[in-house]
Coordinates of C-alpha atoms and ligand atoms in Angstrom, one line a residue:
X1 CA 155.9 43.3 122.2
X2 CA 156.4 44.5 125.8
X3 CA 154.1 47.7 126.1
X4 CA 156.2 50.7 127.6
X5 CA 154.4 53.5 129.8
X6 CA 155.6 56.6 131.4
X7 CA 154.6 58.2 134.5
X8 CA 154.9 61.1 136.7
X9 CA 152.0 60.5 138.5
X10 CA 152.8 59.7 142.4
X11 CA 150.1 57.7 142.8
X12 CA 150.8 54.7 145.0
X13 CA 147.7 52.7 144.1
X14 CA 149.5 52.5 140.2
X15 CA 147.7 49.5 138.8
X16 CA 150.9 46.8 138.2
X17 CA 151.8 43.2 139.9
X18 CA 155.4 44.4 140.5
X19 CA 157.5 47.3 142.0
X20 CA 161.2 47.0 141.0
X21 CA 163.9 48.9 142.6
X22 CA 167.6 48.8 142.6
X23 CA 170.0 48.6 145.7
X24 CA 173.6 49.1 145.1
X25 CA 176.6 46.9 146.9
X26 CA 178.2 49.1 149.5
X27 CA 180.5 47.7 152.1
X28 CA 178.9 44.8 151.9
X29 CA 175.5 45.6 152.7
X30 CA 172.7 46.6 150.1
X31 CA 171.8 50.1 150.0
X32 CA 168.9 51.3 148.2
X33 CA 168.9 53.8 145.8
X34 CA 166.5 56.6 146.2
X35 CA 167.6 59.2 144.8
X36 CA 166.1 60.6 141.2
X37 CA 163.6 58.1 142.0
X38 CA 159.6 59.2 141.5
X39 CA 158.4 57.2 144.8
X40 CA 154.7 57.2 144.2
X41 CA 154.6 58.8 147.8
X42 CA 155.8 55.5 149.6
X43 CA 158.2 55.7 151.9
X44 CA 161.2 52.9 151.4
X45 CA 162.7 53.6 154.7
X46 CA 161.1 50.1 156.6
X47 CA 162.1 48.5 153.5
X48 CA 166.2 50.1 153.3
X49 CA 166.0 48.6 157.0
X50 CA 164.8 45.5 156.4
X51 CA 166.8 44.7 153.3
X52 CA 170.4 43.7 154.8
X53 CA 168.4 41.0 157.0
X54 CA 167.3 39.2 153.5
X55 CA 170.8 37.6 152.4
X56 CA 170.5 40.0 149.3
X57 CA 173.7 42.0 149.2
X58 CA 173.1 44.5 146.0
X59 CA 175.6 42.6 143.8
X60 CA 175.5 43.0 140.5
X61 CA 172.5 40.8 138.6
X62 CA 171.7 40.0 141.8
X63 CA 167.6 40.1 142.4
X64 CA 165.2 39.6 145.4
X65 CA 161.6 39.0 145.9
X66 CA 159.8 40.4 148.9
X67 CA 156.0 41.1 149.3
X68 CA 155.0 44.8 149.4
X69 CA 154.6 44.6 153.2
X70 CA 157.8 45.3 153.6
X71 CA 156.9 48.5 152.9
X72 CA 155.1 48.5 156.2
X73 CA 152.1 51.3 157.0
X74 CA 152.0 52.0 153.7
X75 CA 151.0 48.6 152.2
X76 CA 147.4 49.1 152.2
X77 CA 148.0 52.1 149.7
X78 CA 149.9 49.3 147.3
X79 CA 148.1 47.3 144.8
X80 CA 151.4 45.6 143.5
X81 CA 151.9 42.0 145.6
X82 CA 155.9 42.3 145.7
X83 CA 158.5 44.3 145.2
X84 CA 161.8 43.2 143.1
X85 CA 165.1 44.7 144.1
X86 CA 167.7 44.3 141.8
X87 CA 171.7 44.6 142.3
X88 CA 173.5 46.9 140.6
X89 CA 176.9 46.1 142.6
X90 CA 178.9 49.3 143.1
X91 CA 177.0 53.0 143.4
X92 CA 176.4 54.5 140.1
X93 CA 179.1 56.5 140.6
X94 CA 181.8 56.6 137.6
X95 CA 183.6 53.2 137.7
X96 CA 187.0 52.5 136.2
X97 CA 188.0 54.1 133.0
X98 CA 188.0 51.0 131.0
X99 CA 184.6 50.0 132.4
X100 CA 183.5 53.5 131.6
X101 CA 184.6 53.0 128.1
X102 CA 183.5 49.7 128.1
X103 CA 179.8 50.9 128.7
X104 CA 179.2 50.7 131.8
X105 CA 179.0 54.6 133.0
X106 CA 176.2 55.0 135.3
X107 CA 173.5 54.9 132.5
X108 CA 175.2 52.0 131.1
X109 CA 174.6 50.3 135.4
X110 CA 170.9 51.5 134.9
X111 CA 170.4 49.8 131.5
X112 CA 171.7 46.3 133.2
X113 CA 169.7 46.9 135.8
X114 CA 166.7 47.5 134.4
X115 CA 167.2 44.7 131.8
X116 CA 168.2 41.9 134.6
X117 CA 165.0 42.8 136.5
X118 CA 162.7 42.4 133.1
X119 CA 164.4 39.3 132.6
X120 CA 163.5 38.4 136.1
X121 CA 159.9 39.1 135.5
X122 CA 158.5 36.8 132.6
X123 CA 155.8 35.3 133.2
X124 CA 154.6 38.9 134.9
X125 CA 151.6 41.0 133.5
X126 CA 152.7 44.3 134.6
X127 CA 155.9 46.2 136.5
X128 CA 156.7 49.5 137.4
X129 CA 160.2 50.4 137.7
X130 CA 161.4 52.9 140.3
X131 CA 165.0 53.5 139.2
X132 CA 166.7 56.6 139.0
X133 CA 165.4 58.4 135.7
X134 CA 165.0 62.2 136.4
X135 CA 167.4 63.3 134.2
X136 CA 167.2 62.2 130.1
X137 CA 170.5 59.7 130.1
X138 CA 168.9 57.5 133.3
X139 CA 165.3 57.6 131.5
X140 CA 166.8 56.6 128.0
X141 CA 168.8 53.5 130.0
X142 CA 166.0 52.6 132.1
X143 CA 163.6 52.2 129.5
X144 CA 166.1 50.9 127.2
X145 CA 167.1 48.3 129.6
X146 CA 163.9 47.1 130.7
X147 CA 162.3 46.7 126.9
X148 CA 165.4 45.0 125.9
X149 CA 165.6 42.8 128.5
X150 CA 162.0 42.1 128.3
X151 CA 162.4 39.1 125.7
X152 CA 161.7 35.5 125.0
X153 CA 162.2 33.8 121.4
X154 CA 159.0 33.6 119.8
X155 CA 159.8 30.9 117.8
X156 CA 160.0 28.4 120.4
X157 CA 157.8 25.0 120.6
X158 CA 156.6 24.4 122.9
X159 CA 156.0 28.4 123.9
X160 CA 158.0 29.9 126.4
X161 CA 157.6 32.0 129.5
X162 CA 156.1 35.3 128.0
X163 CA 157.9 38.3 128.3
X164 CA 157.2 40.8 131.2
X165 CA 153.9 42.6 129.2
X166 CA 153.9 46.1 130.1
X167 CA 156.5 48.0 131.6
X168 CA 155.7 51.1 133.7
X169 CA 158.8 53.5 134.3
X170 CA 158.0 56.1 136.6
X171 CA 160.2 59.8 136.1
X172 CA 159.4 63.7 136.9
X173 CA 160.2 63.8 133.1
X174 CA 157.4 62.0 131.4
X175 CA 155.6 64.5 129.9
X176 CA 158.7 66.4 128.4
X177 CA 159.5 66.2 124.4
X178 CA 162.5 64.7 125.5
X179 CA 160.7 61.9 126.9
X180 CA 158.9 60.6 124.1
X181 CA 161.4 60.6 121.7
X182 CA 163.9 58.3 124.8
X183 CA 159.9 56.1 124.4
X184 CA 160.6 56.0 120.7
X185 CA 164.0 55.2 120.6
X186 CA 163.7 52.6 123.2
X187 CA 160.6 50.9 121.3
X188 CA 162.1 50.8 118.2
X189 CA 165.5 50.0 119.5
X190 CA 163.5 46.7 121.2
X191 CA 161.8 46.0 118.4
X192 CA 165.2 46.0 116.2
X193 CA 167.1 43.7 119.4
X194 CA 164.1 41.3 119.3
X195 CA 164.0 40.5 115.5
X196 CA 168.3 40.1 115.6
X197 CA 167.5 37.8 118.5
X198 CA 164.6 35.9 116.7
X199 CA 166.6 35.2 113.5
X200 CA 170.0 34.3 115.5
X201 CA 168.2 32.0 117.6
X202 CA 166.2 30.3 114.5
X203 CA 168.4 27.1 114.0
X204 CA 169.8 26.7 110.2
X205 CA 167.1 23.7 108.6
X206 CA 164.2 26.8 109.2
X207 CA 166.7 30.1 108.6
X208 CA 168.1 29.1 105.2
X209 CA 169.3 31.8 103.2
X210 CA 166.1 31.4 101.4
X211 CA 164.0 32.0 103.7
X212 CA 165.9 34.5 105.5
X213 CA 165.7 36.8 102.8
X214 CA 162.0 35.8 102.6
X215 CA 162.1 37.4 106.4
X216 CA 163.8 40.7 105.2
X217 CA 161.1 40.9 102.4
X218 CA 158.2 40.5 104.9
X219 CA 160.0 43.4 106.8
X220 CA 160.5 45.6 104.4
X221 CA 157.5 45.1 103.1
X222 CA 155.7 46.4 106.2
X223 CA 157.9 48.9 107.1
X224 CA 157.8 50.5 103.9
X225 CA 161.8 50.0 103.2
X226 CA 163.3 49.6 99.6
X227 CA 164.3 45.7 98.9
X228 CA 167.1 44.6 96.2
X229 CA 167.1 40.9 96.0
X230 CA 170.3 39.4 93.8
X231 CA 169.5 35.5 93.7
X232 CA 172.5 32.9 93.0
X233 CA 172.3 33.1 89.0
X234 CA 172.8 37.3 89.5
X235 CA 175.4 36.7 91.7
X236 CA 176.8 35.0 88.8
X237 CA 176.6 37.0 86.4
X238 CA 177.2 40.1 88.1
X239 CA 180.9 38.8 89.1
X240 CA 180.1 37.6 93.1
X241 CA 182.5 34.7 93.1
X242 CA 183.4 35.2 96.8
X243 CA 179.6 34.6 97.6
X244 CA 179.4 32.0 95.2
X245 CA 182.2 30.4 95.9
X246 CA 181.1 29.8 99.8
X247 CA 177.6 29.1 98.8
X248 CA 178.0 26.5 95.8
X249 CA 178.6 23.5 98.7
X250 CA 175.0 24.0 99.9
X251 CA 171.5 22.4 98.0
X252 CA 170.6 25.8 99.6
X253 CA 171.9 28.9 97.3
X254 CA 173.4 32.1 98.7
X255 CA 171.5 35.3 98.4
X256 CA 172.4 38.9 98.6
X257 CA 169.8 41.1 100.0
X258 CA 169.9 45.3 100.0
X259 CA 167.0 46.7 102.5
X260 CA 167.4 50.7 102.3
X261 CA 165.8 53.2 104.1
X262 CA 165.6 56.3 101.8
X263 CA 164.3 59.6 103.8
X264 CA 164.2 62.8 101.9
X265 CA 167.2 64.9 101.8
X266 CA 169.4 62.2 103.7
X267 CA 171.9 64.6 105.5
X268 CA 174.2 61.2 104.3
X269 CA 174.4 57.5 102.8
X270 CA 175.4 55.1 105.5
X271 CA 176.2 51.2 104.0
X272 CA 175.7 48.5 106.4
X273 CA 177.3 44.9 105.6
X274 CA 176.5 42.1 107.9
X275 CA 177.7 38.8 107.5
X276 CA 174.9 36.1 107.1
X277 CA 176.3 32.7 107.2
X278 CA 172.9 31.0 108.1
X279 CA 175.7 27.8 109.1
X280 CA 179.0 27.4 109.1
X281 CA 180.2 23.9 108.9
X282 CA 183.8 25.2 108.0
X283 CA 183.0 23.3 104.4
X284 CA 185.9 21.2 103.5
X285 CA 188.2 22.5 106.1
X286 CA 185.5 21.0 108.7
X287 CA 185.6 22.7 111.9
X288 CA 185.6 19.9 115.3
X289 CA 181.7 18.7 116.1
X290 CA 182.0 20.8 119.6
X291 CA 182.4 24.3 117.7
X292 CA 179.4 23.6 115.1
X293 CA 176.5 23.8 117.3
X294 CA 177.2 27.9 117.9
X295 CA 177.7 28.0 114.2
X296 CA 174.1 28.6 113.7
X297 CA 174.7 32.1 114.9
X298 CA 176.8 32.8 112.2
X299 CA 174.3 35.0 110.2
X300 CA 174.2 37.2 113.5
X301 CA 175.7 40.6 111.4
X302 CA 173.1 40.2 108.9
X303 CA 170.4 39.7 111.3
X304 CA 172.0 42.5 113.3
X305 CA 172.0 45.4 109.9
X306 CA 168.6 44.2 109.3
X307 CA 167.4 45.6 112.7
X308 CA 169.7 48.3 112.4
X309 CA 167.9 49.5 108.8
X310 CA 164.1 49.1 110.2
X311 CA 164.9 50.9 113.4
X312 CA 166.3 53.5 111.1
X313 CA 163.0 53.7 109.2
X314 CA 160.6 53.1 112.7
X315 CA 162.3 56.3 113.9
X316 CA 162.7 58.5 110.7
X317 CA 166.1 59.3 110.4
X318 CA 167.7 61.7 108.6
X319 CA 170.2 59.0 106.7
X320 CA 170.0 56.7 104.1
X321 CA 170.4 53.4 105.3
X322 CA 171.6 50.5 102.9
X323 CA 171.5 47.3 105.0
X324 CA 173.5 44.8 102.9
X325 CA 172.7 41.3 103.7
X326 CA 175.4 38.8 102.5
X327 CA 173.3 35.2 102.9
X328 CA 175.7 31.8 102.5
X329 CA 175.4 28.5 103.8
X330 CA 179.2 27.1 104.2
X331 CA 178.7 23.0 103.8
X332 CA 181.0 20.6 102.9
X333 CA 179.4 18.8 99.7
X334 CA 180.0 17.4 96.5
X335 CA 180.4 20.9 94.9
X336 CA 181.7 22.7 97.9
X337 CA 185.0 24.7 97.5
X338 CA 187.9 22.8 98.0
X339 CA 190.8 24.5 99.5
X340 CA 193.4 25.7 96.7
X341 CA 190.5 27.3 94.7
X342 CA 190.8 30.3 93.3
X343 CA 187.3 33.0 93.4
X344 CA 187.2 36.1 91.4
X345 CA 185.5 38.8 93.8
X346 CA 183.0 41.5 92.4
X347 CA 185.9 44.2 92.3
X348 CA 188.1 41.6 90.1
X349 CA 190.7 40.4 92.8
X350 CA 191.7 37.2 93.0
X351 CA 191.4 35.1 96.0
X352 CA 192.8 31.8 96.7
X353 CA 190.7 30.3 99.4
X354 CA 193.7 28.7 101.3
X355 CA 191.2 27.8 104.2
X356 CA 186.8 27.8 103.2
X357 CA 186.6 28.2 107.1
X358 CA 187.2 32.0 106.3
X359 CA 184.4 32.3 104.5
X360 CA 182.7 35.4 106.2
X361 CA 185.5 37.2 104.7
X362 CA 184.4 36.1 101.2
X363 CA 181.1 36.9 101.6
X364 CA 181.9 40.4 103.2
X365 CA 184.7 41.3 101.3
X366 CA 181.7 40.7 97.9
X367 CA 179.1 42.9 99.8
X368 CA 181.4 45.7 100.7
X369 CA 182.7 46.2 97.1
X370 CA 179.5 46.2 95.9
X371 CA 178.6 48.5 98.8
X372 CA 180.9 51.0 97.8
X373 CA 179.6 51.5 94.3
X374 CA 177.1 53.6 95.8
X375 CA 179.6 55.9 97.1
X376 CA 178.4 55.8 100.9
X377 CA 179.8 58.6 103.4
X378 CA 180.9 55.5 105.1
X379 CA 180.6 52.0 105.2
X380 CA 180.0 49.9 108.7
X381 CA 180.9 45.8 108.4
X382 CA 179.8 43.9 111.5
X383 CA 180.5 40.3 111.0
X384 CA 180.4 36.9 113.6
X385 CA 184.0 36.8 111.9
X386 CA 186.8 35.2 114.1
X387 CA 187.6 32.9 116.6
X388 CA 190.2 35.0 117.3
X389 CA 188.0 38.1 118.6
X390 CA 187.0 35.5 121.0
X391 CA 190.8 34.5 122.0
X392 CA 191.6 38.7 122.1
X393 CA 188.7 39.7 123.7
X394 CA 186.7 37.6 125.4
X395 CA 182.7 37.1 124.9
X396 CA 181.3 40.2 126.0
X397 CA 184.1 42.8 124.4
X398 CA 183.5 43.4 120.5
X399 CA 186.3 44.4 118.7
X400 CA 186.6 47.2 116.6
X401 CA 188.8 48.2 113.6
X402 CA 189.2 50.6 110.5
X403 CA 189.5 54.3 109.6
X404 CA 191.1 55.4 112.7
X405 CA 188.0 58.3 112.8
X406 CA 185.0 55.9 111.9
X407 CA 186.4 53.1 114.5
X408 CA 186.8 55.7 117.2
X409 CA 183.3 57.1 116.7
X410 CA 181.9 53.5 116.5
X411 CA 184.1 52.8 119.9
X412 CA 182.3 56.2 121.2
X413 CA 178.8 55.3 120.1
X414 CA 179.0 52.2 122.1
X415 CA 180.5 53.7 125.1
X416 CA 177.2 55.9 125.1
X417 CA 174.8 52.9 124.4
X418 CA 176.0 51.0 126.7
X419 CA 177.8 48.5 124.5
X420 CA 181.1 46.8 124.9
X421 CA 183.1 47.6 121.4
X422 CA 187.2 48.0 121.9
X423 CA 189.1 49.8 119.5
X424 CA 191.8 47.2 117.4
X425 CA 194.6 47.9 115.2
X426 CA 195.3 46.7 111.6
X427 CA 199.0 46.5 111.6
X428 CA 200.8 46.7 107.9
X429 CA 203.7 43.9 109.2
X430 CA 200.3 41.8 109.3
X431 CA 199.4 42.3 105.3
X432 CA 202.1 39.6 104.8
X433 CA 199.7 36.6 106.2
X434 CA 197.3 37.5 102.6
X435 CA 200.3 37.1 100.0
X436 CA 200.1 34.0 97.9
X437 CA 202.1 33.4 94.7
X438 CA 199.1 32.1 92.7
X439 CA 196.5 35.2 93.1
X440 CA 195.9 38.8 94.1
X441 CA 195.3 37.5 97.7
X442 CA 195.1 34.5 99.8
X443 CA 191.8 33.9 102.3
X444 CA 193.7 33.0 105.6
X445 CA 197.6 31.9 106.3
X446 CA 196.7 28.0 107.6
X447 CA 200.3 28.3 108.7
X448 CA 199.5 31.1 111.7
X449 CA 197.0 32.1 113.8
X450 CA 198.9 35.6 115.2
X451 CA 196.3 38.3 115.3
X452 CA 193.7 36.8 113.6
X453 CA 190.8 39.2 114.1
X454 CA 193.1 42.0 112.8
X455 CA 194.6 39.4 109.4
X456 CA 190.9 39.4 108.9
X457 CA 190.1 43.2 108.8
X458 CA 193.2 43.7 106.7
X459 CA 191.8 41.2 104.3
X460 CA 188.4 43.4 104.3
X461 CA 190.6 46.3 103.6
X462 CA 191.5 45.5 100.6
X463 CA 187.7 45.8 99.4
X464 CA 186.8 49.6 100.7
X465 CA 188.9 51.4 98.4
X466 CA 188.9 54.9 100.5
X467 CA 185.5 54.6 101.7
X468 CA 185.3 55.8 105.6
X469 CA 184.7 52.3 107.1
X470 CA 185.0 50.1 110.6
X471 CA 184.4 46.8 111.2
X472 CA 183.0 45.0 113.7
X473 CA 183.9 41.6 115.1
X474 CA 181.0 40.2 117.2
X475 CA 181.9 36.9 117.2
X476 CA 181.9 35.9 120.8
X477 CA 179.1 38.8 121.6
X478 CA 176.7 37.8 119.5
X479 CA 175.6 34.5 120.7
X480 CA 175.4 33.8 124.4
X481 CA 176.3 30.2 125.6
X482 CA 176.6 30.4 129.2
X483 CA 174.0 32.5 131.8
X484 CA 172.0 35.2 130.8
X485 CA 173.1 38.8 132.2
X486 CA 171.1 42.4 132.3
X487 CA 169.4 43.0 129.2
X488 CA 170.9 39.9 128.0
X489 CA 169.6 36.6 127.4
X490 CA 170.8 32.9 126.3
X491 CA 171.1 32.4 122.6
X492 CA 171.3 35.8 119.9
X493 CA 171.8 38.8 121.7
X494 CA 171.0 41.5 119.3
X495 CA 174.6 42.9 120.1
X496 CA 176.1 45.9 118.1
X497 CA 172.7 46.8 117.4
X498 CA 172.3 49.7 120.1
X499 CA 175.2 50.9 118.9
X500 CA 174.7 50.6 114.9
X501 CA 171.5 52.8 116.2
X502 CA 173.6 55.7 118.3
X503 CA 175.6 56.2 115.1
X504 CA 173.0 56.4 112.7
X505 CA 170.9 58.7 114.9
X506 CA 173.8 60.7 115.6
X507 CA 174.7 61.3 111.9
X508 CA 170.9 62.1 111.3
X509 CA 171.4 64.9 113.2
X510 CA 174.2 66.4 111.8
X511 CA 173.6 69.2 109.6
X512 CA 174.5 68.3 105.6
X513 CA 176.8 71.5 105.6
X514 CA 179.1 70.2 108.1
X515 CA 182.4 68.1 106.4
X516 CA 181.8 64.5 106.6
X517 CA 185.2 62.4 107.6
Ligands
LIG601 N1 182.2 31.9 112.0 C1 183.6 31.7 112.3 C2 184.1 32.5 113.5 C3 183.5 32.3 114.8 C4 184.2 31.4 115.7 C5 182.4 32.9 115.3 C6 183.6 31.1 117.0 C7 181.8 32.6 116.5 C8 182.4 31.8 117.4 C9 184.5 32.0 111.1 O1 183.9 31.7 109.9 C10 185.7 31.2 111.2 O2 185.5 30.0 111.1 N2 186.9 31.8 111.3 C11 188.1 31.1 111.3 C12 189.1 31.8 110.4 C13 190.4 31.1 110.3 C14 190.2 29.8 109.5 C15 191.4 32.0 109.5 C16 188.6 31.1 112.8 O3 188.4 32.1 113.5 O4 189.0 30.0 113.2
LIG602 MN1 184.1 29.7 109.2
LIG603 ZN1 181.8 31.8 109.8

């Protein structure tokens, strides 16, 4: 793991390889940002001169190397060999509304910022990172930013670049309470990102549902979080047949997989589902060879509560946590569902799987029934679970839907972490697309594909009886295909996680006596 320091010290001689600034795209021309930055007692102004000569214009993502003696008289007092401006495209001035809502404030600018130029460094021992952080929000994003961007996939043979290996963010604030709690969160917060990342990226003969819950024992083991382990004959027995049901084409059996994080006097009981598909072939309705290869990202919700729950117990929050872990592999064998089947769900509704390509739905719609047998204050679903998020909303916005309240605040807590989630609607005229004759419900309509992100939260609906709840639909989010941006790299991307965290932390905080929604 990326070490983080803070400092306040305005020493110039601060023993790193790096100096990263940002410079913002103004008119063309990349201006430097200065202010709220701790500048060690160098003077930038040779450097703000210098920079429009380079052909680096401040866009955003955009990063230059130059040596430190740029920074002219002062170089002698510099032990770092170059500096590393990063783009941060307009000022950090309040954007649009929608991109304001959308995350990107100005702490949500920082966080990129300070996550593209990580990125940038691998391979680097050491960085400081002048960015604006006197105030708490700018501290919190930098040093969110740069730890979370600060990543490589440790699985990988042969061994890739290393991470950046210790970050340095310089503020007036370092020695405050404030400060070292923004450390904590941001450590843990990496942490959480990394292991998502890890288990997303981990391709489907290694990550079997097996050995994924293998993984969350190892974890809970270590960080001292209860484990509740229901293997395929309990599924059974205990009445899972949407689980079942998806798992039973695999020669590797489903799992589900409870990983709580029980402080004393929880202030409230928070149930997190995350869908775990460890590959999703489509079963018998086979999805086209060109879509499969992402499908190995299709356990990203369950990797994504996972990190959620041990971030939860890393930082001692006030809540319970019950990280529900619904594990499948969707294959098209021998024994595999065939489409006309009809599954018996833990809560005794009937499903007629009309399409096993909507399996994430089965396996949800199991967990969160069981879920809310515990009576949570609320229940948060967050699921790789449509192609249709993708169609709605592109690969970077999540979608959002449930209690009107609960999906608001989950839209909120994003906003704040710098997350992309956007509030959806579950329209009644919709619940039509579920009806069958021959059961209580039918999986998917094969017949339509109008609003399928939202025909799937309706479905999950059905299973949280008047439970508080939102889901989440990270399907496009969750697994980056194309070029890596800020914080965020190829492959898993940990997303939902930051904002899983702001909720939880948020409800810690709230005092038992105040009325839940
Ligand atoms: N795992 C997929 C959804 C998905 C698609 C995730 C693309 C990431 C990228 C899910 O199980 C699925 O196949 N959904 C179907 C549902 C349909 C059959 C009702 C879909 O979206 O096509
Ligand atoms: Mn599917
Ligand atoms: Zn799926």
């Amino acid at each position: 793991m990326t070490i983080l320091e803070l400092t306040t010290s305005c020493d110039p001689r601060l023993n790193v390889d790096v100096l990263v600034l940002a410079a913002a795209h103004i008119d063309q021309t990349p201006v430097l940002l200065t202010d709220g930055v701790v500048n060690q007692g160098l003077d930038f102004t040779a450097l703000a001169t210098a920079l429009p000569t380079t052909g680096f214009t401040g866009e955003l993502d955009a990063v230059i190397r130059v040596p430190s003696s740029v920074l002219g008289s002062d170089v002698r007092a510099v032990r770092a060999d170059s500096l590393l401006i990063v783009g941060t495209g307009p000022g950090l001035a309040a954007g649009s509304g929608d991109e304001t809502a959308l995350g990107a404030d100005r702490a949500g600018v920082l966080r990129r910022a300070a996550g593209c130029a990580a990125r940038e460094l691998a391979g680097m021992d050491s960085a400081a990172f002048l960015l604006p952080a006197d105030d708490l929000d700018d501290l919190r994003a930098v040093t969110e930013g740069a730890l979370v961007g600060a990543y490589a996939w440790s699985g990988r043979v042969p061994a890739p670049t290393a991470p950046l290996g210790r970050v340095v963010v310089a503020t007036a604030l370092a020695d405050s309470v404030e400060a070292s709690a923004a450390e904590a969160r941001a450590i843990a917060l990496a942490e959480a990102t990394a292991l998502a990342r890890d288990l997303v990226n981990e391709p489907p003969n290694r990550l079997t549902p097996q050995t994924f819950t293998q993984r969350a024992r190892a974890i809970a083991d270590d960080a001292g979080l209860g484990i509740e382990i229901l293997d395929e004959a309990l599924l059974r027995e205990q009445g899972f047949g949407g689980i079942v049901g998806v798992g039973q084409g695999s020669v590797h059996p489903p799992f589900l997989v409870r990983v709580s994080w029980v402080p004393e006097n929880p202030a409230q009981r928070i149930a997190l589902i995350g869908k775990g598909i460890t590959f999703d072939s489509g079963g018998l309705s086979l999805k086209p060879p060109a879509s499969m290869p992402e499908m190995k990202s299709d356990m990203a919700g369950a990797a994504t509560v996972l990190g959620a729950v041990l971030a939860a117990a890393r930082l001692e929050l006030g809540v319970r946590v019950d990280a529900w872990l619904a594990l499948a592999e969707n294959m098209p064998t021998a024994d595999a569902q065939r489409p006309s089947d009809i599954v018996t769900m833990r809560d005794g509704t009937t499903v007629e799987v009309t399409n096993t390509d909507a399996e994430g739905r089965l396996v949800m719609a199991d967990a969160l029934a069981r879920a809310i047998e515990d009576k949570p204050d609320c229940v948060l679903d967050i699921a790789t679970l449509t192609g249709a998020q993708i169609i709605a909303l592109g690969d970077r916005v999540s979608g959002v839907m449930g209690t009107p309240p609960l999906r608001d605040e989950v839209a909120r807590c994003a906003a704040e972490a710098g997350e992309a989630f956007w509030p959806m609607p579950l329209p009644e005229h919709l619940r039509s697309a579920l009806e069958t004759p021959f059961a209580g419900l039918r999986n998917a309509d094969i017949s339509s594909r109008a609003g399928g992100m939202l025909v799937a939260g309706l479905f999950l609906r059905e299973f949280v009886g008047d439970v508080p709840w939102a889901h989440l639909d990270i399907a496009g989010p969750a697994y980056n295909e194309k070029s890596p941006w800020g914080a965020t790299p190829v492959g898993g991307t940990g997303a939902g996680l930051a904002t899983l965290l702001a909720l939880l932390s948020d409800r810690g905080r709230r005092p038992p006596s105040e009325p839940l929604r």
